[in-house]
Amino acid sequence: MKSLRKVMAMGMAAVLCAATMTGCEYAVNTSNSEGGKTYKIGVLQYADHPSLDNCREGFKQGLEEEGINYEFTAQSAKGDDATNTQIAQQFVAQGVDLVCGIATPSAQACYNAAYEVKIPVIFNAVSDPVAAKLATSETEAMEGITGVSDMLPVDEQLKLIREMLPDAKKIGILYTTSEANSVSTIESYKEKVGEYGFELVEKGITNAAEIPQAVDLLVSEVDCISNMTDNTVVANLPVLIEKATAKNIPVFGSEEEQVGNGCIASAGIDYIELGKKAGVMAARVLKGEDITTIPYETMTESKITINTDAAEKIGVTIPQSITDRAEVKNAPSEQ
């Protein structure tokens, strides 16, 4: 009876998601590889912003590099938790061979939906898998799930900010209190800011509607802002950039796409490469490797990206010592 109720619940969830498809992003892609089994893969992306989009594209590239034939269904929860759960349950009801959850909330939803029916889950862009209860430890995977972490290189970011702003004292961070990845990264900042002579000022929000007021408070208290990979904040980055720019407060991103969208610089990771690592890991599982023997990996390589236009706009001079080793990513010119 319990099993029957579970199947019925999954069916209802699938109907619900189909009924609300206007809130989801749906696409089917088939790989160009020839020969071998074609696997059905569901990808659930928590929100629509360039970092997570790059994860999805990199994931496909990783699968293709490993010669995996696939039918690829990708949907976005648009930052809505109920939709997030419904889509994960829908994938399970469809009987996919593997699911990938991009960002912590989606990885958690996929694992909750897929665990009992033993569909393997690969997570991507999860900052702290242990805190999110998606891994036992850095060296021990949980049953049925593994993936790739995008834990931010906080030390490298703080070094960059100090080098660019030698007189800055207070760093501001805006984050969503319900996102485990953000809470974990905030703790890392708290541990490290003092080593670089900074004081941390944090503002927590519960939803996107609170962002404008929180930013107004933040820019009145800090010398600069360091943005994280918080999904709610990144999806509303233009609000943060506009308000900070109006007060000549520099905003540092956590990866290159945020820099291209108006942050002045970042010492972050490459999300295409992050996605590729997850795709290769998924291929290992589809080829028969036991997922419980594959601990999660953490992306450790970082690179410096700068937006010279954004820096000039607020009167910040980027030192030559930074420009010599940085990639420039300015916003596209308006036609």
Coordinates of N, CA and C in Angstrom, one line a residue, residues 8 22 39 97 204 247 277 304:
M8 N 1.3 6.8 -6.8 CA 0.2 7.8 -7.1 C 0.7 9.2 -6.9
T22 N 4.5 26.5 -17.8 CA 5.0 27.8 -18.2 C 6.0 28.3 -17.2
Y39 N 20.8 6.9 -23.1 CA 20.4 7.1 -21.7 C 19.4 8.3 -21.6
D97 N 17.3 7.4 -16.5 CA 18.4 6.6 -16.0 C 19.3 7.3 -15.0
G204 N 20.8 39.2 5.6 CA 20.1 38.0 5.2 C 18.7 38.4 4.6
K247 N 26.0 54.4 -5.5 CA 26.7 54.9 -4.3 C 28.3 54.7 -4.5
K277 N 33.1 18.4 -15.4 CA 33.5 17.4 -14.4 C 32.3 16.6 -13.9
I304 N 41.2 35.0 -12.3 CA 40.8 36.4 -12.0 C 40.2 36.9 -13.3

